[in-house]
Amino acid sequence: MDLIKIKDIYSSPNYNSKIIVAGWVRAFRGNRFIELNDGSTIQNIQCVITDSNIDNKIIKKINVGSSLKIQGTLIESIGKGQSFEIEIIDIEILGESDPDKYPIQPKKHSFEFLREQAHLRIRTSTFSAVMRIRSKLAFGVHQFFNEKGFNYVHTPIITSSDAEGAGEMFQVTTLNNSQKEKKEVDYSEDFFGKKTSLTVSGQLEAETYALGLGDVYTFGPTFRAENSNTSRHASEFWMIEPEMAFYDLNDNMDLAESFLKYVLKYIMNSCKEDLKFLDERLTKEQSQKPKNERDELNLIEKINFTINNEFTRISYSDAFEILKNSNYNKKKKFNYLISEWGCDFQSEHERFLVEKHFKSPVIIYDYPSKIKAFYMRLNDDEKTVRAMDVLFPGIGEIIGGSQREERLDILQKRISEMGIDENELWWYLDLRKYGTVPHSGFGLGFERLIMFCTGMQNIRDVIPYPRTPKNASF
Ligand code: 4AD
Ligand code: MG
Protein backbone atom coordinates (compact mmCIF):
# COMPACT_ATOMS: atom_id res chain seq x y z
CA MET A 1 0.00 0.00 0.00
CA ASP A 2 1.39 3.39 -1.00
CA LEU A 3 1.35 6.61 0.94
CA ILE A 4 -1.48 8.89 -0.05
CA LYS A 5 -1.32 12.69 0.11
CA ILE A 6 -3.95 14.38 2.24
CA LYS A 7 -4.70 16.67 -0.69
CA ASP A 8 -5.69 13.65 -2.78
CA ILE A 9 -7.96 12.32 -0.05
CA TYR A 10 -9.83 15.64 -0.09
CA SER A 11 -10.11 15.78 -3.85
CA SER A 12 -11.47 12.24 -4.16
CA PRO A 13 -12.24 10.52 -0.87
CA ASN A 14 -12.47 6.79 -1.33
CA TYR A 15 -14.66 5.72 1.57
CA ASN A 16 -14.02 2.44 3.38
CA SER A 17 -10.66 2.04 1.67
CA LYS A 18 -7.54 1.27 3.63
CA ILE A 19 -4.99 4.05 3.35
CA ILE A 20 -1.64 5.16 4.72
CA VAL A 21 -0.84 8.80 5.44
CA ALA A 22 2.24 10.38 6.93
CA GLY A 23 2.74 13.84 8.36
CA TRP A 24 3.20 16.00 11.41
CA VAL A 25 0.82 16.28 14.32
CA ARG A 26 -0.81 19.71 14.48
CA ALA A 27 -3.01 18.88 17.46
CA PHE A 28 -3.86 15.90 19.65
CA ARG A 29 -7.04 16.00 21.67
CA GLY A 30 -8.43 13.72 24.36
CA ASN A 31 -5.79 11.07 23.66
CA ARG A 32 -7.96 10.13 20.65
CA PHE A 33 -8.12 12.76 17.92
CA ILE A 34 -5.00 13.48 15.89
CA GLU A 35 -4.93 16.41 13.47
CA LEU A 36 -2.34 15.44 10.89
CA ASN A 37 -0.87 17.65 8.16
CA ASP A 38 1.53 16.57 5.43
CA GLY A 39 2.08 19.91 3.69
CA SER A 40 0.20 18.92 0.54
CA THR A 41 -2.79 21.09 1.50
CA ILE A 42 -3.87 23.64 4.08
CA GLN A 43 -6.28 21.02 5.41
CA ASN A 44 -5.44 18.57 8.18
CA ILE A 45 -6.93 15.15 8.32
CA GLN A 46 -8.51 13.91 11.51
CA CYS A 47 -7.25 10.50 12.54
CA VAL A 48 -9.12 8.75 15.34
CA ILE A 49 -7.84 6.16 17.76
CA THR A 50 -10.74 3.82 18.38
CA ASP A 51 -9.02 0.56 18.88
CA SER A 52 -7.50 -0.44 22.17
CA ASN A 53 -4.80 -2.27 20.21
CA ILE A 54 -2.84 0.98 19.98
CA ASP A 55 -0.27 0.64 22.72
CA ASN A 56 -0.25 3.25 25.46
CA LYS A 57 3.49 3.64 24.95
CA ILE A 58 2.81 4.77 21.38
CA ILE A 59 0.00 7.10 22.40
CA LYS A 60 2.36 8.80 24.86
CA LYS A 61 4.68 9.64 21.97
CA ILE A 62 2.00 11.40 19.96
CA ASN A 63 2.58 15.08 20.55
CA VAL A 64 2.27 18.31 18.66
CA GLY A 65 5.18 18.32 16.21
CA SER A 66 5.87 14.62 16.17
CA SER A 67 5.82 12.81 12.84
CA LEU A 68 3.65 9.77 12.25
CA LYS A 69 2.78 7.21 9.68
CA ILE A 70 -0.82 6.14 10.09
CA GLN A 71 -2.62 3.25 8.55
CA GLY A 72 -6.38 3.23 8.73
CA THR A 73 -9.76 3.19 7.07
CA LEU A 74 -11.29 6.29 5.57
CA ILE A 75 -14.80 6.61 6.98
CA GLU A 76 -17.55 9.18 7.07
CA SER A 77 -17.20 11.37 10.13
CA ILE A 78 -20.10 11.89 12.48
CA GLY A 79 -18.21 14.64 14.29
CA LYS A 80 -18.47 18.32 13.47
CA GLY A 81 -15.97 20.09 11.25
CA GLN A 82 -15.03 17.34 8.81
CA SER A 83 -16.90 15.05 6.47
CA PHE A 84 -14.47 12.17 6.79
CA GLU A 85 -11.76 10.88 9.07
CA ILE A 86 -9.32 8.03 9.33
CA GLU A 87 -10.14 5.26 11.74
CA ILE A 88 -6.70 4.20 12.86
CA ILE A 89 -5.52 0.63 12.51
CA ASP A 90 -1.84 1.22 13.15
CA ILE A 91 0.47 4.08 14.07
CA GLU A 92 4.19 4.23 13.50
CA ILE A 93 6.05 7.00 15.31
CA LEU A 94 8.60 8.35 12.82
CA GLY A 95 9.97 11.13 14.96
CA GLU A 96 9.18 12.20 18.49
CA SER A 97 8.76 15.78 19.63
CA ASP A 98 8.95 17.19 23.12
CA PRO A 99 5.65 19.03 23.51
CA ASP A 100 7.06 21.39 26.13
CA LYS A 101 9.98 22.45 23.97
CA TYR A 102 8.53 22.37 20.44
CA PRO A 103 8.36 26.05 19.44
CA ILE A 104 5.31 25.77 17.18
CA GLN A 105 2.39 25.36 19.53
CA PRO A 106 -1.22 25.03 18.36
CA LYS A 107 -1.93 28.70 19.02
CA LYS A 108 -1.36 32.03 17.28
CA HIS A 109 2.32 33.02 17.15
CA SER A 110 3.55 36.44 16.08
CA PHE A 111 5.35 36.63 12.73
CA GLU A 112 8.33 38.17 14.53
CA PHE A 113 8.61 35.10 16.72
CA LEU A 114 8.20 32.78 13.75
CA ARG A 115 11.03 34.55 11.87
CA GLU A 116 13.33 33.32 14.62
CA GLN A 117 11.98 29.81 13.96
CA ALA A 118 12.23 30.07 10.19
CA HIS A 119 13.25 26.41 9.96
CA LEU A 120 9.99 25.33 11.59
CA ARG A 121 7.53 28.03 10.57
CA ILE A 122 6.72 26.16 7.36
CA ARG A 123 4.74 23.81 9.61
CA THR A 124 2.17 26.53 10.30
CA SER A 125 -0.92 27.01 8.18
CA THR A 126 -0.04 30.56 7.18
CA PHE A 127 3.51 29.85 6.01
CA SER A 128 2.64 26.65 4.23
CA ALA A 129 -0.11 28.53 2.37
CA VAL A 130 2.25 31.39 1.46
CA MET A 131 5.01 29.07 0.29
CA ARG A 132 2.68 26.88 -1.77
CA ILE A 133 1.45 30.06 -3.48
CA ARG A 134 5.07 31.14 -4.00
CA SER A 135 5.79 27.87 -5.73
CA LYS A 136 2.70 28.06 -7.95
CA LEU A 137 3.46 31.67 -8.85
CA ALA A 138 6.92 30.69 -10.05
CA PHE A 139 5.38 28.00 -12.20
CA GLY A 140 2.82 30.48 -13.56
CA VAL A 141 5.63 32.87 -14.48
CA HIS A 142 7.41 30.20 -16.52
CA GLN A 143 4.15 29.09 -18.12
CA PHE A 144 3.31 32.63 -19.23
CA PHE A 145 6.65 33.16 -20.95
CA ASN A 146 6.73 29.67 -22.35
CA GLU A 147 3.31 30.16 -23.95
CA LYS A 148 4.53 33.41 -25.45
CA GLY A 149 7.61 31.75 -26.95
CA PHE A 150 10.17 33.48 -24.73
CA ASN A 151 13.48 31.77 -24.01
CA TYR A 152 14.57 31.41 -20.39
CA VAL A 153 18.14 32.69 -19.99
CA HIS A 154 20.33 31.95 -16.97
CA THR A 155 22.24 35.15 -16.47
CA PRO A 156 25.30 35.08 -14.20
CA ILE A 157 25.12 35.62 -10.46
CA ILE A 158 28.75 36.67 -10.14
CA THR A 159 29.43 39.72 -12.26
CA SER A 160 31.80 42.62 -12.68
CA SER A 161 29.18 45.13 -13.85
CA ASP A 162 26.82 47.19 -11.73
CA ALA A 163 23.67 47.06 -13.87
CA GLU A 164 21.81 49.68 -11.89
CA GLY A 165 24.87 51.90 -11.40
CA ALA A 166 23.80 52.45 -7.82
CA GLY A 167 26.87 50.96 -6.15
CA GLU A 168 24.82 48.67 -3.95
CA MET A 169 26.74 45.49 -4.61
CA PHE A 170 28.03 42.70 -2.39
CA GLN A 171 31.63 42.00 -3.23
CA VAL A 172 32.77 38.47 -4.08
CA THR A 173 36.40 37.88 -3.21
CA THR A 174 38.86 35.25 -2.04
CA LEU A 175 41.48 37.82 -1.07
CA ASN A 176 42.50 37.39 2.53
CA ASN A 177 42.28 40.15 5.10
CA SER A 178 45.89 41.32 4.87
CA GLN A 179 45.47 41.98 1.16
CA LYS A 180 42.17 43.75 1.69
CA GLU A 181 43.70 46.02 4.30
CA LYS A 182 46.13 47.43 1.74
CA LYS A 183 45.21 50.92 0.57
CA GLU A 184 45.16 49.96 -3.10
CA VAL A 185 43.76 46.48 -3.43
CA ASP A 186 45.25 44.64 -6.40
CA TYR A 187 42.25 42.81 -7.81
CA SER A 188 44.38 41.13 -10.45
CA GLU A 189 45.38 38.86 -7.57
CA ASP A 190 41.76 38.09 -6.74
CA PHE A 191 40.02 34.90 -7.81
CA PHE A 192 38.62 36.30 -11.05
CA GLY A 193 41.49 38.68 -11.66
CA LYS A 194 39.18 41.64 -11.26
CA LYS A 195 36.72 43.12 -8.81
CA THR A 196 33.51 41.09 -8.79
CA SER A 197 30.17 41.19 -7.01
CA LEU A 198 26.84 39.44 -6.72
CA THR A 199 24.49 40.68 -9.41
CA VAL A 200 21.85 43.35 -8.72
CA SER A 201 20.03 42.49 -11.96
CA GLY A 202 20.38 40.18 -14.95
CA GLN A 203 19.18 42.87 -17.32
CA LEU A 204 22.37 43.80 -19.15
CA GLU A 205 23.17 40.20 -20.00
CA ALA A 206 19.50 39.56 -20.86
CA GLU A 207 19.70 42.45 -23.34
CA THR A 208 22.55 40.73 -25.16
CA TYR A 209 20.43 37.60 -25.52
CA ALA A 210 17.32 39.50 -26.60
CA LEU A 211 19.39 40.92 -29.44
CA GLY A 212 19.89 37.44 -30.80
CA LEU A 213 16.99 35.33 -29.53
CA GLY A 214 14.33 38.04 -29.72
CA ASP A 215 12.27 37.55 -26.56
CA VAL A 216 13.95 36.27 -23.40
CA TYR A 217 13.53 36.39 -19.65
CA THR A 218 15.62 35.71 -16.59
CA PHE A 219 14.25 34.56 -13.25
CA GLY A 220 16.80 34.32 -10.51
CA PRO A 221 18.13 35.67 -7.25
CA THR A 222 19.48 39.21 -7.12
CA PHE A 223 21.40 40.92 -4.34
CA ARG A 224 21.43 44.47 -3.09
CA ALA A 225 23.53 45.91 -0.31
CA GLU A 226 21.19 48.84 0.27
CA ASN A 227 20.80 49.62 3.92
CA SER A 228 17.05 50.07 3.83
CA ASN A 229 15.33 48.29 6.64
CA THR A 230 11.79 48.39 5.30
CA SER A 231 9.04 45.80 5.03
CA ARG A 232 9.50 45.78 1.23
CA HIS A 233 13.27 45.49 0.83
CA ALA A 234 15.37 42.38 1.10
CA SER A 235 19.12 42.07 0.48
CA GLU A 236 18.49 38.89 -1.49
CA PHE A 237 15.35 38.73 -3.60
CA TRP A 238 14.17 37.05 -6.76
CA MET A 239 13.51 39.01 -9.90
CA ILE A 240 11.82 38.18 -13.18
CA GLU A 241 13.30 40.19 -16.04
CA PRO A 242 11.89 39.85 -19.55
CA GLU A 243 13.74 41.61 -22.36
CA MET A 244 12.20 42.00 -25.82
CA ALA A 245 13.74 43.07 -29.10
CA PHE A 246 11.61 45.47 -31.21
CA TYR A 247 9.40 46.48 -28.24
CA ASP A 248 8.82 50.14 -27.47
CA LEU A 249 7.66 51.43 -24.10
CA ASN A 250 3.98 50.94 -24.89
CA ASP A 251 4.56 47.32 -25.88
CA ASN A 252 6.51 46.95 -22.67
CA MET A 253 3.65 48.32 -20.55
CA ASP A 254 1.16 46.07 -22.35
CA LEU A 255 3.30 43.01 -21.65
CA ALA A 256 3.78 43.95 -17.97
CA GLU A 257 0.04 44.37 -17.50
CA SER A 258 -0.95 41.15 -19.24
CA PHE A 259 1.82 39.25 -17.44
CA LEU A 260 0.65 40.36 -13.99
CA LYS A 261 -2.98 39.57 -14.83
CA TYR A 262 -2.00 36.15 -16.14
CA VAL A 263 -0.11 35.05 -13.04
CA LEU A 264 -2.83 36.41 -10.76
CA LYS A 265 -5.45 34.42 -12.68
CA TYR A 266 -3.17 31.43 -12.54
CA ILE A 267 -3.05 31.37 -8.75
CA MET A 268 -6.75 32.22 -8.43
CA ASN A 269 -7.36 28.94 -10.25
CA SER A 270 -4.65 26.82 -8.71
CA CYS A 271 -4.45 28.03 -5.08
CA LYS A 272 -8.11 28.43 -4.13
CA GLU A 273 -7.93 26.90 -0.67
CA ASP A 274 -4.75 28.66 0.37
CA LEU A 275 -6.10 32.00 -0.84
CA LYS A 276 -9.36 31.43 1.00
CA PHE A 277 -7.44 30.68 4.19
CA LEU A 278 -5.28 33.81 3.86
CA ASP A 279 -8.31 35.88 2.94
CA GLU A 280 -10.12 34.79 6.10
CA ARG A 281 -7.01 35.39 8.18
CA LEU A 282 -6.71 38.93 6.86
CA THR A 283 -10.41 39.66 7.24
CA LYS A 284 -10.14 38.68 10.90
CA GLU A 285 -7.09 40.89 11.31
CA GLN A 286 -8.86 43.78 9.58
CA SER A 287 -11.91 43.49 11.82
CA GLN A 288 -9.69 44.32 14.78
CA LYS A 289 -8.69 47.64 13.21
CA PRO A 290 -10.68 50.89 13.47
CA LYS A 291 -13.20 51.12 10.61
CA ASN A 292 -11.44 53.96 8.77
CA GLU A 293 -8.18 51.99 8.64
CA ARG A 294 -9.67 48.87 7.11
CA ASP A 295 -9.07 47.95 3.47
CA GLU A 296 -12.07 48.43 1.23
CA LEU A 297 -11.48 45.14 -0.53
CA ASN A 298 -10.53 41.82 0.96
CA LEU A 299 -7.63 39.82 -0.46
CA ILE A 300 -9.54 37.88 -3.10
CA GLU A 301 -11.52 40.94 -4.15
CA LYS A 302 -8.27 42.86 -4.52
CA ILE A 303 -6.77 40.19 -6.76
CA ASN A 304 -9.95 40.00 -8.83
CA PHE A 305 -10.10 43.76 -9.12
CA THR A 306 -6.56 43.81 -10.48
CA ILE A 307 -7.34 41.07 -12.99
CA ASN A 308 -10.52 42.72 -14.22
CA ASN A 309 -9.59 46.39 -14.44
CA GLU A 310 -7.24 48.29 -16.67
CA PHE A 311 -4.18 49.75 -15.01
CA THR A 312 -4.07 53.55 -15.05
CA ARG A 313 -1.21 54.89 -17.19
CA ILE A 314 0.09 58.36 -16.43
CA SER A 315 3.29 60.29 -17.13
CA TYR A 316 5.59 61.34 -14.30
CA SER A 317 4.81 65.00 -15.04
CA ASP A 318 1.05 64.47 -14.74
CA ALA A 319 1.47 62.38 -11.60
CA PHE A 320 3.71 65.10 -10.21
CA GLU A 321 0.95 67.71 -10.71
CA ILE A 322 -1.64 65.49 -9.03
CA LEU A 323 0.62 64.94 -6.04
CA LYS A 324 1.68 68.57 -5.81
CA ASN A 325 -1.90 69.81 -5.82
CA SER A 326 -3.27 67.09 -3.56
CA ASN A 327 -4.74 67.88 -0.16
CA TYR A 328 -2.18 65.54 1.34
CA ASN A 329 0.62 67.74 0.05
CA LYS A 330 -1.10 71.01 0.94
CA LYS A 331 -1.93 69.83 4.44
CA LYS A 332 1.62 68.48 4.83
CA LYS A 333 0.45 64.93 5.41
CA PHE A 334 3.35 63.58 3.33
CA ASN A 335 6.68 63.12 5.11
CA TYR A 336 8.36 64.29 1.91
CA LEU A 337 6.53 67.25 0.40
CA ILE A 338 6.27 67.49 -3.37
CA SER A 339 7.54 70.83 -4.65
CA GLU A 340 10.17 70.57 -7.42
CA TRP A 341 9.68 68.71 -10.69
CA GLY A 342 12.36 66.06 -10.86
CA CYS A 343 12.07 64.70 -7.33
CA ASP A 344 11.83 60.95 -6.88
CA PHE A 345 8.48 59.71 -5.60
CA GLN A 346 8.59 58.02 -2.23
CA SER A 347 6.43 55.02 -1.43
CA GLU A 348 3.95 57.30 0.41
CA HIS A 349 3.38 59.17 -2.87
CA GLU A 350 3.07 56.00 -4.89
CA ARG A 351 0.55 54.62 -2.47
CA PHE A 352 -1.40 57.87 -2.47
CA LEU A 353 -1.77 57.68 -6.24
CA VAL A 354 -2.77 54.01 -6.23
CA GLU A 355 -4.85 53.74 -3.08
CA LYS A 356 -6.38 57.20 -2.67
CA HIS A 357 -6.40 58.92 -6.02
CA PHE A 358 -6.87 56.35 -8.80
CA LYS A 359 -7.89 53.35 -6.70
CA SER A 360 -6.31 51.04 -9.26
CA PRO A 361 -2.85 49.78 -10.18
CA VAL A 362 -0.93 52.61 -11.85
CA ILE A 363 1.87 52.69 -14.41
CA ILE A 364 3.95 55.86 -14.28
CA TYR A 365 6.13 56.48 -17.34
CA ASP A 366 8.55 59.09 -18.70
CA TYR A 367 10.48 59.80 -15.52
CA PRO A 368 13.11 62.56 -15.17
CA SER A 369 16.39 61.18 -16.49
CA LYS A 370 18.30 62.36 -13.40
CA ILE A 371 16.60 59.85 -11.10
CA LYS A 372 16.81 56.83 -13.41
CA ALA A 373 19.51 54.41 -14.56
CA PHE A 374 21.89 55.10 -17.45
CA TYR A 375 20.41 52.58 -19.87
CA MET A 376 16.96 54.13 -20.29
CA ARG A 377 16.07 55.73 -23.61
CA LEU A 378 16.23 59.51 -23.60
CA ASN A 379 13.08 61.29 -24.81
CA ASP A 380 13.20 64.16 -27.32
CA ASP A 381 12.67 66.65 -24.47
CA GLU A 382 16.12 65.51 -23.22
CA LYS A 383 14.78 65.76 -19.68
CA THR A 384 12.86 62.52 -19.36
CA VAL A 385 13.54 58.88 -20.14
CA ARG A 386 11.29 56.09 -21.38
CA ALA A 387 11.01 54.50 -17.95
CA MET A 388 7.99 52.87 -16.39
CA ASP A 389 7.14 51.77 -12.86
CA VAL A 390 4.10 49.65 -12.09
CA LEU A 391 2.59 50.51 -8.70
CA PHE A 392 0.28 48.18 -6.77
CA PRO A 393 -2.03 48.81 -3.82
CA GLY A 394 -0.44 48.03 -0.47
CA ILE A 395 2.92 47.47 -2.17
CA GLY A 396 3.99 50.52 -4.16
CA GLU A 397 6.52 49.73 -6.88
CA ILE A 398 6.23 46.14 -8.02
CA ILE A 399 7.82 46.50 -11.48
CA GLY A 400 10.51 48.81 -12.79
CA GLY A 401 11.36 48.85 -16.48
CA SER A 402 12.11 50.90 -19.56
CA GLN A 403 12.74 51.12 -23.26
CA ARG A 404 16.52 50.86 -23.57
CA GLU A 405 18.79 53.44 -25.15
CA GLU A 406 19.75 51.83 -28.45
CA ARG A 407 21.67 54.84 -29.87
CA LEU A 408 25.40 54.49 -29.27
CA ASP A 409 26.32 58.18 -29.02
CA ILE A 410 23.53 59.08 -26.60
CA LEU A 411 24.23 56.02 -24.45
CA GLN A 412 27.93 56.90 -24.27
CA LYS A 413 27.04 60.43 -23.24
CA ARG A 414 24.74 59.19 -20.45
CA ILE A 415 27.35 56.73 -19.22
CA SER A 416 29.99 59.41 -18.94
CA GLU A 417 27.57 61.92 -17.34
CA MET A 418 26.84 59.35 -14.66
CA GLY A 419 30.53 58.75 -14.01
CA ILE A 420 30.43 55.10 -15.08
CA ASP A 421 33.57 53.51 -16.56
CA GLU A 422 32.80 52.89 -20.23
CA ASN A 423 35.50 50.21 -20.44
CA GLU A 424 33.55 47.98 -18.07
CA LEU A 425 30.59 48.11 -20.46
CA TRP A 426 32.40 47.58 -23.78
CA TRP A 427 30.32 44.51 -24.54
CA TYR A 428 27.09 46.35 -23.73
CA LEU A 429 28.11 49.15 -26.07
CA ASP A 430 28.92 46.60 -28.78
CA LEU A 431 25.19 45.81 -28.97
CA ARG A 432 24.68 49.38 -30.15
CA LYS A 433 27.49 49.09 -32.67
CA TYR A 434 26.42 45.89 -34.37
CA GLY A 435 22.79 45.58 -35.40
CA THR A 436 21.21 47.74 -32.72
CA VAL A 437 17.40 47.65 -32.46
CA PRO A 438 14.77 49.29 -30.28
CA HIS A 439 14.19 47.03 -27.29
CA SER A 440 12.59 47.08 -23.87
CA GLY A 441 12.25 45.11 -20.68
CA PHE A 442 11.30 45.24 -17.04
CA GLY A 443 11.96 43.64 -13.68
CA LEU A 444 9.27 42.25 -11.41
CA GLY A 445 10.15 41.85 -7.74
CA PHE A 446 8.93 38.32 -7.10
CA GLU A 447 8.56 38.75 -3.32
CA ARG A 448 6.52 41.92 -3.78
CA LEU A 449 4.19 39.99 -6.06
CA ILE A 450 3.85 37.29 -3.40
CA MET A 451 3.10 39.94 -0.79
CA PHE A 452 0.30 41.23 -2.98
CA CYS A 453 -1.12 37.76 -3.58
CA THR A 454 -1.00 36.62 0.03
CA GLY A 455 -1.68 39.87 1.88
CA MET A 456 1.50 39.37 3.92
CA GLN A 457 2.77 42.72 5.12
CA ASN A 458 6.47 41.99 5.42
CA ILE A 459 8.85 40.74 2.74
CA ARG A 460 10.57 38.65 5.44
CA ASP A 461 7.48 36.45 5.54
CA VAL A 462 7.23 35.57 1.84
CA ILE A 463 10.76 34.22 1.28
CA PRO A 464 11.90 31.08 3.11
CA TYR A 465 15.06 32.54 4.65
CA PRO A 466 15.08 36.34 4.43
CA ARG A 467 18.37 38.21 4.18
CA THR A 468 18.21 41.77 5.48
CA PRO A 469 20.77 44.12 7.06
CA LYS A 470 22.26 42.43 10.14
CA ASN A 471 20.34 39.24 9.47
CA ALA A 472 21.49 36.16 7.62
CA SER A 473 20.55 33.40 10.04
CA PHE A 474 19.83 29.88 8.81
O1 4AD B 1 13.43 48.94 -10.32
P1 4AD B 1 14.55 47.96 -10.25
O2 4AD B 1 15.76 48.34 -9.50
O3 4AD B 1 14.88 47.60 -11.76
C1 4AD B 1 15.90 46.82 -12.22
O4 4AD B 1 16.64 46.19 -11.53
C2 4AD B 1 15.92 46.70 -13.70
N1 4AD B 1 17.23 46.19 -14.10
C3 4AD B 1 14.81 45.80 -14.16
C4 4AD B 1 14.76 45.65 -15.65
O5 4AD B 1 14.38 46.59 -16.33
N2 4AD B 1 15.12 44.50 -16.17
O6 4AD B 1 14.02 46.60 -9.63
C5 4AD B 1 12.93 45.91 -10.22
C6 4AD B 1 11.96 45.44 -9.17
C7 4AD B 1 11.35 46.56 -8.34
O7 4AD B 1 10.26 47.14 -9.01
C8 4AD B 1 10.93 45.84 -7.10
O8 4AD B 1 9.70 45.15 -7.26
C9 4AD B 1 12.03 44.80 -6.95
O9 4AD B 1 12.63 44.64 -8.20
N3 4AD B 1 13.05 45.21 -5.97
C10 4AD B 1 13.16 44.69 -4.75
N4 4AD B 1 12.45 43.74 -4.12
C11 4AD B 1 12.83 43.41 -2.88
N5 4AD B 1 13.88 43.95 -2.23
C12 4AD B 1 14.63 44.91 -2.83
N6 4AD B 1 15.69 45.43 -2.18
C13 4AD B 1 14.28 45.31 -4.15
N7 4AD B 1 14.79 46.19 -5.03
C14 4AD B 1 14.03 46.11 -6.12
MG1 MG C 1 12.88 50.76 -9.55
CSV table of N, CA and C in Angstrom, one decimal, residues 25-36 45-50 59 62 64 68 70 77-80 82 85-86 88:
chain,number,residue,atom,x,y,z
A,25,VAL,N,2.0,16.1,13.5
A,25,VAL,CA,0.8,16.3,14.3
A,25,VAL,C,0.6,17.8,14.6
A,26,ARG,N,-0.5,18.3,14.2
A,26,ARG,CA,-0.8,19.7,14.5
A,26,ARG,C,-1.5,19.9,15.8
A,27,ALA,N,-2.3,18.8,16.2
A,27,ALA,CA,-3.0,18.9,17.5
A,27,ALA,C,-3.4,17.4,17.9
A,28,PHE,N,-3.5,17.2,19.2
A,28,PHE,CA,-3.9,15.9,19.6
A,28,PHE,C,-4.8,16.1,20.8
A,29,ARG,N,-6.0,15.7,20.6
A,29,ARG,CA,-7.0,16.0,21.7
A,29,ARG,C,-7.6,14.7,22.3
A,30,GLY,N,-7.8,14.8,23.6
A,30,GLY,CA,-8.4,13.7,24.4
A,30,GLY,C,-7.8,12.3,24.2
A,31,ASN,N,-6.5,12.3,23.9
A,31,ASN,CA,-5.8,11.1,23.7
A,31,ASN,C,-6.4,10.2,22.5
A,32,ARG,N,-7.2,10.9,21.7
A,32,ARG,CA,-8.0,10.1,20.6
A,32,ARG,C,-7.9,10.8,19.3
A,33,PHE,N,-8.0,12.1,19.2
A,33,PHE,CA,-8.1,12.8,17.9
A,33,PHE,C,-6.8,13.4,17.5
A,34,ILE,N,-6.3,12.9,16.4
A,34,ILE,CA,-5.0,13.5,15.9
A,34,ILE,C,-5.3,14.3,14.7
A,35,GLU,N,-4.8,15.6,14.7
A,35,GLU,CA,-4.9,16.4,13.5
A,35,GLU,C,-3.6,16.3,12.8
A,36,LEU,N,-3.6,15.7,11.6
A,36,LEU,CA,-2.3,15.4,10.9
A,36,LEU,C,-2.3,16.3,9.6
A,45,ILE,N,-6.0,16.2,8.3
A,45,ILE,CA,-6.9,15.1,8.3
A,45,ILE,C,-7.0,14.7,9.8
A,46,GLN,N,-8.3,14.4,10.2
A,46,GLN,CA,-8.5,13.9,11.5
A,46,GLN,C,-8.3,12.4,11.5
A,47,CYS,N,-7.5,11.9,12.4
A,47,CYS,CA,-7.3,10.5,12.5
A,47,CYS,C,-7.7,10.1,14.0
A,48,VAL,N,-8.5,9.1,14.0
A,48,VAL,CA,-9.1,8.8,15.3
A,48,VAL,C,-8.6,7.4,15.9
A,49,ILE,N,-8.2,7.4,17.1
A,49,ILE,CA,-7.8,6.2,17.8
A,49,ILE,C,-9.1,5.6,18.4
A,50,THR,N,-9.5,4.4,17.8
A,50,THR,CA,-10.7,3.8,18.4
A,50,THR,C,-10.4,2.5,19.0
A,59,ILE,N,0.9,5.9,22.2
A,59,ILE,CA,0.0,7.1,22.4
A,59,ILE,C,0.8,8.2,23.1
A,62,ILE,N,2.7,10.5,20.9
A,62,ILE,CA,2.0,11.4,20.0
A,62,ILE,C,1.9,12.8,20.6
A,64,VAL,N,2.2,17.3,19.7
A,64,VAL,CA,2.3,18.3,18.7
A,64,VAL,C,3.7,18.4,18.1
A,68,LEU,N,4.3,11.1,12.2
A,68,LEU,CA,3.7,9.8,12.2
A,68,LEU,C,3.4,9.2,10.9
A,70,ILE,N,0.4,6.7,9.6
A,70,ILE,CA,-0.8,6.1,10.1
A,70,ILE,C,-1.5,5.3,9.0
A,77,SER,N,-17.4,10.9,8.8
A,77,SER,CA,-17.2,11.4,10.1
A,77,SER,C,-18.5,11.8,10.7
A,78,ILE,N,-18.8,11.4,11.9
A,78,ILE,CA,-20.1,11.9,12.5
A,78,ILE,C,-19.8,13.2,13.3
A,79,GLY,N,-18.5,13.4,13.5
A,79,GLY,CA,-18.2,14.6,14.3
A,79,GLY,C,-18.4,15.9,13.5
A,80,LYS,N,-18.4,17.0,14.1
A,80,LYS,CA,-18.5,18.3,13.5
A,80,LYS,C,-17.1,18.7,12.8
A,82,GLN,N,-15.6,18.1,9.9
A,82,GLN,CA,-15.0,17.3,8.8
A,82,GLN,C,-16.0,16.3,8.3
A,85,GLU,N,-12.9,11.0,8.2
A,85,GLU,CA,-11.8,10.9,9.1
A,85,GLU,C,-11.1,9.5,8.9
A,86,ILE,N,-10.0,9.3,9.5
A,86,ILE,CA,-9.3,8.0,9.3
A,86,ILE,C,-9.5,7.3,10.7
A,88,ILE,N,-8.1,4.7,12.9
A,88,ILE,CA,-6.7,4.2,12.9
A,88,ILE,C,-6.6,2.7,13.1
